[in-house]
GROMACS .gro file of C-alpha atoms in nm:
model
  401
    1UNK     CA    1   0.450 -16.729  -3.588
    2UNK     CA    2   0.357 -16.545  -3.323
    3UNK     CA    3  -0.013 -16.366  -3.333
    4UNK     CA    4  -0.265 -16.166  -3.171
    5UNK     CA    5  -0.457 -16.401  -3.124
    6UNK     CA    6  -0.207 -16.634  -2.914
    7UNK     CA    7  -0.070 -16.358  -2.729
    8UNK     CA    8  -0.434 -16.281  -2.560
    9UNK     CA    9  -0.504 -16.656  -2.498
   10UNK     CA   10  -0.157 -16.689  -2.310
   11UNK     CA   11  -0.277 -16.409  -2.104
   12UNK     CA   12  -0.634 -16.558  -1.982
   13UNK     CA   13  -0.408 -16.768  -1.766
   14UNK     CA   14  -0.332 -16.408  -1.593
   15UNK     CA   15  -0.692 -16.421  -1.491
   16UNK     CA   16  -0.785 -16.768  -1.355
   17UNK     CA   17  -0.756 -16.768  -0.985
   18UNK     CA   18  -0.645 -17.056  -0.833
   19UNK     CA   19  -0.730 -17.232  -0.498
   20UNK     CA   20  -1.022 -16.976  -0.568
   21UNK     CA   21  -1.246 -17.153  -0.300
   22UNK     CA   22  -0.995 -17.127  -0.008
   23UNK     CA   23  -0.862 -16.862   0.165
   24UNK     CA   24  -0.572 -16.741   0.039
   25UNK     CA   25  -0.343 -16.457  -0.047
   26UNK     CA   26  -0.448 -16.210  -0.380
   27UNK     CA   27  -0.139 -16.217  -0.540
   28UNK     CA   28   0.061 -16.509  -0.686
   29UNK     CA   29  -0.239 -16.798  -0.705
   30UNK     CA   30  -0.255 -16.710  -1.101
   31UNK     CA   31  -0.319 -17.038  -1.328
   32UNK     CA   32   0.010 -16.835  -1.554
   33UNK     CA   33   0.189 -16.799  -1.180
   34UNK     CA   34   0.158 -17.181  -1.106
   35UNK     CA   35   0.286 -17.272  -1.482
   36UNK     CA   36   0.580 -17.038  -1.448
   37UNK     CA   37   0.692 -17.230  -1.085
   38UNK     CA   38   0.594 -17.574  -1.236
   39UNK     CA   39   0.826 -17.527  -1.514
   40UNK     CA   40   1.107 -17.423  -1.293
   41UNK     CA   41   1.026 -17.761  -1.095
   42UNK     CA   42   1.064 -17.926  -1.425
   43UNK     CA   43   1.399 -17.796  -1.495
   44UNK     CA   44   1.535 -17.900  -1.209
   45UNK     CA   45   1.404 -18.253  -1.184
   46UNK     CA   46   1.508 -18.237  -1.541
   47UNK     CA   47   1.859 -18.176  -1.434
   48UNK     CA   48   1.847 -18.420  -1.191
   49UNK     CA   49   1.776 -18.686  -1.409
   50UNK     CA   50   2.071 -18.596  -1.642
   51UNK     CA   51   2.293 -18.618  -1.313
   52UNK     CA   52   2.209 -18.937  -1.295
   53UNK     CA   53   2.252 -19.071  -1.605
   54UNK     CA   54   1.922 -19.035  -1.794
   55UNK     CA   55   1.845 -18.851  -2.095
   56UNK     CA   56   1.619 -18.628  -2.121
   57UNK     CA   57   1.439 -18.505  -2.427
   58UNK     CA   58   1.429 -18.119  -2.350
   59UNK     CA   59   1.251 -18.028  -2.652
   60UNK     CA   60   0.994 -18.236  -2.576
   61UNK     CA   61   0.971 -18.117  -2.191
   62UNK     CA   62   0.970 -17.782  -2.292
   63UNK     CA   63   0.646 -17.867  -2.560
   64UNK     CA   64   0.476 -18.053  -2.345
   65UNK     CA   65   0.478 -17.761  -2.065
   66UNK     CA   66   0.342 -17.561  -2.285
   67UNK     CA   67   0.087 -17.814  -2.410
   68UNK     CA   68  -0.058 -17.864  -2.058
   69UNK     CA   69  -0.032 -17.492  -2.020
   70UNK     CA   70  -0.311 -17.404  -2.298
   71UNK     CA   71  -0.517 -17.722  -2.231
   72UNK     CA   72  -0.509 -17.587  -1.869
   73UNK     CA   73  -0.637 -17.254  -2.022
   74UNK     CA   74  -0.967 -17.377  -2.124
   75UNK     CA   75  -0.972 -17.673  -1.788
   76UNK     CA   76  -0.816 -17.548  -1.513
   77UNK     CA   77  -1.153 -17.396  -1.363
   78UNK     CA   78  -1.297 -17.739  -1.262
   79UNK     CA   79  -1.181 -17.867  -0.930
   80UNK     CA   80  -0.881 -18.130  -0.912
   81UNK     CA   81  -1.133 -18.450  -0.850
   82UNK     CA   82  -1.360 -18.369  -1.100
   83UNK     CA   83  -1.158 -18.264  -1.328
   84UNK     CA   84  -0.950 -18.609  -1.309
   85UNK     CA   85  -1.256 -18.773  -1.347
   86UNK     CA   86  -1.326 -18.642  -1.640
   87UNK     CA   87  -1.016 -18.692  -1.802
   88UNK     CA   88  -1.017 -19.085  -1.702
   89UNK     CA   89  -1.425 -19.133  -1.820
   90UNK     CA   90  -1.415 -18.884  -2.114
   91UNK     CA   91  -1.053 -18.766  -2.142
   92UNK     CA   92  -1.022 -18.824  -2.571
   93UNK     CA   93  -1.388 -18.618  -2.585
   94UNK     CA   94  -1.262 -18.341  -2.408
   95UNK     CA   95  -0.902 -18.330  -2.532
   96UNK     CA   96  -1.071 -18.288  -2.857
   97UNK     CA   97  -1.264 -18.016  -2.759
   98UNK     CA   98  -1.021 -17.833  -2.675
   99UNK     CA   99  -0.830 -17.933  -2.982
  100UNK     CA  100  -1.092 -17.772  -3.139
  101UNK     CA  101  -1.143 -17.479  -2.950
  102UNK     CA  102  -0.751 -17.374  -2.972
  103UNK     CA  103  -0.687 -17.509  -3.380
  104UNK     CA  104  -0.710 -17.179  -3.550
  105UNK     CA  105  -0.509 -17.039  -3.294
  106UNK     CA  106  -0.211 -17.275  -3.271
  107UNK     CA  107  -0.172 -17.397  -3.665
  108UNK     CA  108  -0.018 -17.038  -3.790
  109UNK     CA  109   0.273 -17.205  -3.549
  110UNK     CA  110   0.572 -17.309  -3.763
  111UNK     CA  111   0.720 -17.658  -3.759
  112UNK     CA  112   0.387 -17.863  -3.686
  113UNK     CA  113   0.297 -17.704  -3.343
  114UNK     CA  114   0.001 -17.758  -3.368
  115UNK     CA  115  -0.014 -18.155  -3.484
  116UNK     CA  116   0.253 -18.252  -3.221
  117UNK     CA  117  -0.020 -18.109  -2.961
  118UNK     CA  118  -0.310 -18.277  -3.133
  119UNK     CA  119  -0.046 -18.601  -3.069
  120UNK     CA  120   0.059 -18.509  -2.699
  121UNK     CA  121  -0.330 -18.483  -2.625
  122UNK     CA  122  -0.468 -18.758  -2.756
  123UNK     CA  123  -0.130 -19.067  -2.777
  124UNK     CA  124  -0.069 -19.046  -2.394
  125UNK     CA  125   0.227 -19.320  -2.449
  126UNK     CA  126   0.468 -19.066  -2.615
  127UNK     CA  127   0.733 -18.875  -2.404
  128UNK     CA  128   0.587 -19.100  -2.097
  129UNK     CA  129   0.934 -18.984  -1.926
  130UNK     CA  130   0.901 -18.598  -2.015
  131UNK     CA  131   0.512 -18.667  -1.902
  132UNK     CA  132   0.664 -18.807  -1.572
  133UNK     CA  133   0.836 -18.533  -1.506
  134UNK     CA  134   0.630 -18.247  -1.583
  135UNK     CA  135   0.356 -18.429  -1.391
  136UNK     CA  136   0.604 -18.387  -1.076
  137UNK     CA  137   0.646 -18.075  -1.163
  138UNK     CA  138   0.291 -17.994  -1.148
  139UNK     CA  139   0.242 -18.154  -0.793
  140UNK     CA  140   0.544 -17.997  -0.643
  141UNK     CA  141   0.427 -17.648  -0.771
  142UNK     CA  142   0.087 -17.715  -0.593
  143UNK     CA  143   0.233 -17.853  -0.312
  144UNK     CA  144   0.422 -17.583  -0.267
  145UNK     CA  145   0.082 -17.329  -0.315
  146UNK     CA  146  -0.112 -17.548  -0.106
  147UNK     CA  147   0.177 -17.508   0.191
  148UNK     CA  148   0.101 -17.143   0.206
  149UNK     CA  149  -0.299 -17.160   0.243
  150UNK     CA  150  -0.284 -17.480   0.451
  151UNK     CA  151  -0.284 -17.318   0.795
  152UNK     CA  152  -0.536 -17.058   0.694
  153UNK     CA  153  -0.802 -17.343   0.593
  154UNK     CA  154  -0.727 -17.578   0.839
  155UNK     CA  155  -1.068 -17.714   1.006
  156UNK     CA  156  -1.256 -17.599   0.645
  157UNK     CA  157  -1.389 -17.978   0.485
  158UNK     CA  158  -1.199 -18.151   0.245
  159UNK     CA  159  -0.830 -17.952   0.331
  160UNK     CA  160  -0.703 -18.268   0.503
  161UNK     CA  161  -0.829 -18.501   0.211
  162UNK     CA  162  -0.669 -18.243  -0.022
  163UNK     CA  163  -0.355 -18.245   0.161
  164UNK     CA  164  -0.343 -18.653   0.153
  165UNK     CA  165  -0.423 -18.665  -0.206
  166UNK     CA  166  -0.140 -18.391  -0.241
  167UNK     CA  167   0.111 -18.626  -0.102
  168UNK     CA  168   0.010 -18.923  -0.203
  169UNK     CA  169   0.076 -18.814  -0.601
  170UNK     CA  170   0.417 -18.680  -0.492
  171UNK     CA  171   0.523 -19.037  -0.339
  172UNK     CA  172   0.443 -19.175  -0.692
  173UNK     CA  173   0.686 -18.969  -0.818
  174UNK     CA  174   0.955 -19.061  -0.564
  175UNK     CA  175   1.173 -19.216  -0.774
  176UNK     CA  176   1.237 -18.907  -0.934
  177UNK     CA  177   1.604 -18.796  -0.812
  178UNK     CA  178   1.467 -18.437  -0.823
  179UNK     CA  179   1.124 -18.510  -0.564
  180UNK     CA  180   1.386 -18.677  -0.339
  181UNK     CA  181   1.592 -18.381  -0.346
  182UNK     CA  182   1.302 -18.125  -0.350
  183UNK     CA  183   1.136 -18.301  -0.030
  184UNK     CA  184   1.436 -18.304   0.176
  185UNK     CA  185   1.371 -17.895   0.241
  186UNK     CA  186   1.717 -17.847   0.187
  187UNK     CA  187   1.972 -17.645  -0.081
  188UNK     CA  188   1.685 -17.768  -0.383
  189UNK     CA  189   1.397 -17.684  -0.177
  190UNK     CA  190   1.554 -17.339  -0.103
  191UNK     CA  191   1.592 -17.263  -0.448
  192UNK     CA  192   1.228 -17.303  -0.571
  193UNK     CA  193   1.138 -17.158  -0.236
  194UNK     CA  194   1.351 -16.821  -0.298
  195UNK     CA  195   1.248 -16.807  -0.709
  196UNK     CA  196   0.866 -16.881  -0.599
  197UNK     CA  197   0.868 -16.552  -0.430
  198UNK     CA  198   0.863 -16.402  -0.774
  199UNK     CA  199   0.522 -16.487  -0.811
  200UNK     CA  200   0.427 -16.186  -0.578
  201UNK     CA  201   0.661 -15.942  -0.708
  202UNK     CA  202   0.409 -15.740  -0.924
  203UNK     CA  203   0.467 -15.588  -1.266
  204UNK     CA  204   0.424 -15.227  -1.305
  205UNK     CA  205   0.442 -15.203  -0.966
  206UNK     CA  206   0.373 -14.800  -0.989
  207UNK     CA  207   0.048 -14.869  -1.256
  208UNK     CA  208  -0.268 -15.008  -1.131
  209UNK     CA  209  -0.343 -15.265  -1.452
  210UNK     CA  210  -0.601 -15.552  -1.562
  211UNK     CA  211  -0.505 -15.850  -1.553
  212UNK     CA  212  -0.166 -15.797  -1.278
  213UNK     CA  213   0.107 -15.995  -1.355
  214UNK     CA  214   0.384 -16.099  -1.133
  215UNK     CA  215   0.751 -16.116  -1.246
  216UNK     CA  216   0.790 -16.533  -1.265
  217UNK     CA  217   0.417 -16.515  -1.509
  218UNK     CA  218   0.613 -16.250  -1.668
  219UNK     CA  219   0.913 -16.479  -1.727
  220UNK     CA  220   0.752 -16.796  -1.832
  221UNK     CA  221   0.521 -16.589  -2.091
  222UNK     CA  222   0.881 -16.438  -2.257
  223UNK     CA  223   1.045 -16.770  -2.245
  224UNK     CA  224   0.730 -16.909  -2.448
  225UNK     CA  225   0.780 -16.648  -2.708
  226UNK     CA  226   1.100 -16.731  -2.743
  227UNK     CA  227   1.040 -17.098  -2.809
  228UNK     CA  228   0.761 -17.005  -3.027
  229UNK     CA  229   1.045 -16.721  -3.204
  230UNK     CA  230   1.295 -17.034  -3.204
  231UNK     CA  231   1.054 -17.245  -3.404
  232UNK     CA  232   0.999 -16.972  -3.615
  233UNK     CA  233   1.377 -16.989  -3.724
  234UNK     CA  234   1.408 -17.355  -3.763
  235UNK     CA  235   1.645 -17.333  -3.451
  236UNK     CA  236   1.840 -17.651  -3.373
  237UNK     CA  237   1.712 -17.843  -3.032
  238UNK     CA  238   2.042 -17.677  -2.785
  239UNK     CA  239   1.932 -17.326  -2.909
  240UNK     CA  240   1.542 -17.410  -2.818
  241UNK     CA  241   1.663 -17.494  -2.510
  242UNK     CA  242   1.883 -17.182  -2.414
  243UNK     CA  243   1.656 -16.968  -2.547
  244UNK     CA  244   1.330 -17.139  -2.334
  245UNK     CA  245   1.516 -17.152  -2.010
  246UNK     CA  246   1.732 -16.846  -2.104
  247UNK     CA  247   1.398 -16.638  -2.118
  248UNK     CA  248   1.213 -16.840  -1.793
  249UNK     CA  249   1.533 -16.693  -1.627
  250UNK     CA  250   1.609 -16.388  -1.781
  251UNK     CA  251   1.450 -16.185  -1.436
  252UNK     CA  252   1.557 -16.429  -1.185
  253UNK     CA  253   1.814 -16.148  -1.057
  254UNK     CA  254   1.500 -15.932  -0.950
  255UNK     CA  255   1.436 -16.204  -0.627
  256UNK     CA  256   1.750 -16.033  -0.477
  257UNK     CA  257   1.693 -15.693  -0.588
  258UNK     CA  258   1.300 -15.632  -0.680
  259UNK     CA  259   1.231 -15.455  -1.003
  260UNK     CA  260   1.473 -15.124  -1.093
  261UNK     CA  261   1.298 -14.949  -1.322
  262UNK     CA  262   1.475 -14.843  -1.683
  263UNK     CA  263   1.462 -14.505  -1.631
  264UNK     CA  264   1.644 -14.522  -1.282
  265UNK     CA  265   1.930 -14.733  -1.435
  266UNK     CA  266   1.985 -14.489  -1.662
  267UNK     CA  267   1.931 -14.183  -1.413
  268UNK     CA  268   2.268 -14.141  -1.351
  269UNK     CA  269   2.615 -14.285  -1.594
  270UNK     CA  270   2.724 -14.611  -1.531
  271UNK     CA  271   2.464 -14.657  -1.304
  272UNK     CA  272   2.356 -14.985  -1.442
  273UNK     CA  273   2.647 -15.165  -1.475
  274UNK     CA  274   2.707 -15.088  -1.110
  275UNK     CA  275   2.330 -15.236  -1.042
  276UNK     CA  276   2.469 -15.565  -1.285
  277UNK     CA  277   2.793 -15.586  -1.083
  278UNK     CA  278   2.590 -15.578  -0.790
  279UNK     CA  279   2.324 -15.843  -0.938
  280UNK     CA  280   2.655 -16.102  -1.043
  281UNK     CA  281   2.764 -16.081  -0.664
  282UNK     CA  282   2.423 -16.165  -0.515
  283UNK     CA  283   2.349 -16.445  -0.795
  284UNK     CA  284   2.694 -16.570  -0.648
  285UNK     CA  285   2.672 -16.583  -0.295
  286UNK     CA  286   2.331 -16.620  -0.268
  287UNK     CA  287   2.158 -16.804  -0.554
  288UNK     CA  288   2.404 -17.015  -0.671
  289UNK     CA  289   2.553 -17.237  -0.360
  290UNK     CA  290   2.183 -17.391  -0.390
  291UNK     CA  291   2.206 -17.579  -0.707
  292UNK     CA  292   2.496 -17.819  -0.775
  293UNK     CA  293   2.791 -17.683  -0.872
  294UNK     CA  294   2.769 -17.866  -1.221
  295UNK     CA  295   2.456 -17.654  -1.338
  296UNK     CA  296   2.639 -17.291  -1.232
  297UNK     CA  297   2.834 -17.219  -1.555
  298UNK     CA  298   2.504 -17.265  -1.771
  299UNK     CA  299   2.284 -17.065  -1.528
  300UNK     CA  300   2.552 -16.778  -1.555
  301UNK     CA  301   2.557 -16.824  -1.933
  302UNK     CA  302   2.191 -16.783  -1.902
  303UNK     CA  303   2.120 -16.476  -1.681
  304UNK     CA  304   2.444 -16.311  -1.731
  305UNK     CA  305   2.405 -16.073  -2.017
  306UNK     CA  306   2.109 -16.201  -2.068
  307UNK     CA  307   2.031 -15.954  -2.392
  308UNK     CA  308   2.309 -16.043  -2.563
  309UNK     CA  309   2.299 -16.313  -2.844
  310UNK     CA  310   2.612 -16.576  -2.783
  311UNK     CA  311   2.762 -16.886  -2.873
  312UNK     CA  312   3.054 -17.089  -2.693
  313UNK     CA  313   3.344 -17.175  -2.957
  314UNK     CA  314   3.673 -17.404  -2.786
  315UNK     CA  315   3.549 -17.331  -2.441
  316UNK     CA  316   3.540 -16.970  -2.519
  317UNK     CA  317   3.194 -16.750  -2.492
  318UNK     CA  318   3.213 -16.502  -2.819
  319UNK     CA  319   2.886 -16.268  -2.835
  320UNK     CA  320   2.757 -16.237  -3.171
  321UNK     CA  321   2.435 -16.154  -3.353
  322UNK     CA  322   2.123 -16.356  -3.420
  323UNK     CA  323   2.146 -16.306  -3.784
  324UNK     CA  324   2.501 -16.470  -3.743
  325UNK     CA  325   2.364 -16.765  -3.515
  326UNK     CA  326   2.100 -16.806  -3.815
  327UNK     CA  327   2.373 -16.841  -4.074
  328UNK     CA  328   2.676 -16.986  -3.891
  329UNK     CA  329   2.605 -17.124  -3.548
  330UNK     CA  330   2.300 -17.275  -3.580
  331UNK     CA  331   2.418 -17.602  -3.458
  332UNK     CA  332   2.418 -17.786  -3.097
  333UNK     CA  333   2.792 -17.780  -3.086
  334UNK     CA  334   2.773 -17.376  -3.071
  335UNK     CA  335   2.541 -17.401  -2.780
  336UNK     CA  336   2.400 -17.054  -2.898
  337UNK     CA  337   2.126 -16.876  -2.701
  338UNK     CA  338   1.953 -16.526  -2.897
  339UNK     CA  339   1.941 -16.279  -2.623
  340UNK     CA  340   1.839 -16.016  -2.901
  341UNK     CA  341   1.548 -16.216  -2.951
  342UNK     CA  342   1.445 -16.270  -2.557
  343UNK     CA  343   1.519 -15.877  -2.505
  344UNK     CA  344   1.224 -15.838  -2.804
  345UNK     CA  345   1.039 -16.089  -2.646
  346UNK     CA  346   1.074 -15.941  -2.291
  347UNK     CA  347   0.974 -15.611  -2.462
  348UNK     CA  348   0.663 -15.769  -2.654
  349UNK     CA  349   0.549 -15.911  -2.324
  350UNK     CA  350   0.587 -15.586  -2.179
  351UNK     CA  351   0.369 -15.387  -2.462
  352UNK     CA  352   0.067 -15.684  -2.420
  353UNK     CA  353   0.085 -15.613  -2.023
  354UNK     CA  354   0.074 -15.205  -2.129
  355UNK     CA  355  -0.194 -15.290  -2.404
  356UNK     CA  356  -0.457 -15.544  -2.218
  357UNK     CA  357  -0.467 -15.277  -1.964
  358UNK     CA  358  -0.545 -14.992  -2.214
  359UNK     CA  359  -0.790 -15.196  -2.350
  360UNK     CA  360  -0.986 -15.251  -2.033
  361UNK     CA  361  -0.991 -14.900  -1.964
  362UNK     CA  362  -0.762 -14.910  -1.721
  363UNK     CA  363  -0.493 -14.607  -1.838
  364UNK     CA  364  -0.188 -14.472  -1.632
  365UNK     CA  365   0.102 -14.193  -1.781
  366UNK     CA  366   0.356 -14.509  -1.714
  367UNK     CA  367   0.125 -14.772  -1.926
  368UNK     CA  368   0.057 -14.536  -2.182
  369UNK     CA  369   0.426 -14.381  -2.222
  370UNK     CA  370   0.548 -14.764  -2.251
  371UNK     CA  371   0.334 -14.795  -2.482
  372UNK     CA  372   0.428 -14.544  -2.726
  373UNK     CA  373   0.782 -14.610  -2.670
  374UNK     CA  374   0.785 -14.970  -2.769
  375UNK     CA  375   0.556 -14.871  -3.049
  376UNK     CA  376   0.846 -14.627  -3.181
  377UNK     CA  377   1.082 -14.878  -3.131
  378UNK     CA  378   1.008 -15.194  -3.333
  379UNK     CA  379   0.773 -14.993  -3.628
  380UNK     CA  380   0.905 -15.208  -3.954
  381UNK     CA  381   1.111 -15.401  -3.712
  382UNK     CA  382   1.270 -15.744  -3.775
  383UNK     CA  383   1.489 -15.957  -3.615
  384UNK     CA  384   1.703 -16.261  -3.777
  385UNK     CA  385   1.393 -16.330  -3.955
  386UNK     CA  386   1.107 -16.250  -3.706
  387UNK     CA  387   0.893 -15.970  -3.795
  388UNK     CA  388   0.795 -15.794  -3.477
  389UNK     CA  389   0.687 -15.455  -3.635
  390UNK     CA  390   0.392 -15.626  -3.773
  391UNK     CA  391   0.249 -15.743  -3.509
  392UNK     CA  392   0.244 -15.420  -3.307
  393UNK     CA  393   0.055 -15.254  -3.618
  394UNK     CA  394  -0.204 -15.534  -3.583
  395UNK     CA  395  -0.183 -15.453  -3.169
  396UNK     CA  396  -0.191 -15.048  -3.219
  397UNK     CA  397  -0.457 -15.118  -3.453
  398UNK     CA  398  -0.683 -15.234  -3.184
  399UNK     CA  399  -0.619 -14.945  -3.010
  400UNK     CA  400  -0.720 -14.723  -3.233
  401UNK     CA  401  -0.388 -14.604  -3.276
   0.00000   0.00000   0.00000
């Protein structure tokens, strides 16, 4: 279930600077910014490693992302040495620290959340391979920070050591299909290149706000709540999956074409299905001829719409309901993906970005009118079994409202 509570410690990542004691650019060094690239990483090492023959358990990927996300929450100020220091010397002390610290937040979480991060924290021989590859995922997403600041620090003490210690992780993670391909700067490289530049497209681009968020923090929050939404509904482990990486790229469009606004879409008739025809052409020529051709059919069935709630029966796409998914097609061999619930995701991540601004004092006509509207719009509101509408009385609530 998700909660107040877990929705504002998801969004302290939005406020923990990284590289903080370098020069660097403002936007896009956000702790929820790096997350939302390393878990793009992950997928496509992931992928990789299917290619090739491996299995990989996605579920537990996808749980162990966001396991290192919130422990990162509460770590991720001390500096890289130290920090790994401290794991190796007193790793169990602190993991239960912050076991403690995050309990009351995380055990309202259907399906034993909560005990399989309690496991994940302190039995470091589970998943190894998931751990592996998240773990490459991590480096490749600092790498790929660190590539940007490097020439504006060079000379400062400690960059070169920094940049060794960089590259000396990533060559023990060489065997990894995905690193190989990643390190080669070619197609693979391009990719994470092109949907990195999301982390400097801005939310609410026309609002001033507190904390900013960037379009790919924006994506890996929504395809969090998803998961967590997922859970919620006993979903079975394919329609975790879509629904995660459905929701991390549910946006991925905006790279091409920055952030149109709903009220512009609608501005004039048929306007936005001219701006989706227009989105399907770029994703074509552009975005696609950089992964294999093997992953393009479930990237289209991901981002294409990416509202609507679908399964695949005989080869065939057929877009249904969640509520239908819940009673019919809640099985692997469906391959069903809830874009109802990611759209009320999306829209709850929106209202939080809207609401932690109001609640800093920090007010616009656009934050407040987004407000209201997504107020109106899920009051008494459920979805295949998720209650939304509560939680945006609790939210309103805090408001004064």
């Amino acid at each position: 279930m998700i909660t107040k509570p877990l929705l504002k410690l998801i969004y302290q990542a939005a406020h923990i600077q990284r590289w903080n004691d370098h020069l660097r650019p403002h936007k896009g060094f956000t702790e929820l910014d790096k997350q939302a690239h390393k878990m793009l990483f992950a997928y496509v090492i992931g992928r990789c490693e299917e290619d090739r023959g491996n299995q990989v358990n996605w579920r537990a990927l996808i749980e162990g992302g966001m396991f290192e996300f919130l422990h990162r929450i509460l770590l991720t100020d001390i500096k890289p040495p130290i920090y790994h220091r401290l794991m190796s010397e007193s790793g169990t002390e602190l993991n239960n620290w912050v076991l403690n610290e995050l309990k009351e937040r995380l055990e309202p979480i259907e399906g034993g959340f909560f005990g399989r991060f309690s496991d994940y924290m302190l039995m470091p021989g589970n998943t190894a391979f998931e751990r592996k590859i998240l773990r490459a995922a991590h480096y490749l997403a600092t790498n790929w920070e660190f590539g940007l600041i490097y020439n504006l620090n060079k000379g400062i003490y400690g960059v070169e050591e920094t940049k060794e210690r960089i590259e000396n992780e990533l060559e023990d993670h060489y065997d990894l299909l995905g690193v190989q391909k990643i390190d080669l700067h070619r197609k693979t490289h391009k990719f994470l290149d092109l949907v990195g530049q999301l982390r400097f497209q801005q939310r609410w681009a026309q609002s001033p706000r507190v904390p900013e968020t960037s379009v790919l923090g924006h994506m890996l929050i929504v395809a969090m709540l998803s998961y967590l939404c997922s859970v919620q509904l006993g979903a079975c482990d394919r329609r975790i999956y879509n629904n995660f990486f459905a929701g991390l790229f549910h946006d991925l469009p905006e790279v091409l074409t920055r952030d149109i606004v709903s009220p512009v879409k609608r501005s004039v008739q048929g306007l936005e299905q001219i701006i989706k025809e227009i989105e399907s052409r770029q994703i074509e020529e552009r975005i696609l001829p950089l992964l294999p051709a093997s992953w393009h059919q479930e990237l289209k069935y991901f981002i294409e719409d990416e509202f609507a709630s679908k399964v695949q029966i005989n080869d065939r796409t057929e877009v249904v309901t969640s509520e239908a998914i819940n009673q019919f097609h809640n099985l692997d061999c469906f391959n069903p993906v809830d874009g109802e619930l990611i759209r009320a995701c999306d829209h709850l991540a929106a209202y939080m970005e809207a609401h932690l601004s109001l609640s800093h004092g920090i007010k616009s006509p656009h934050l407040e009118q987004g407000l209201a509207d997504l107020s109106r719009l899920y009051r008494g509101s459920s979805l295949a079994g998720v209650s939304f509408g509560n939680l945006y009385v609790d939210l309103q609530a805090e408001l004064g409202q």
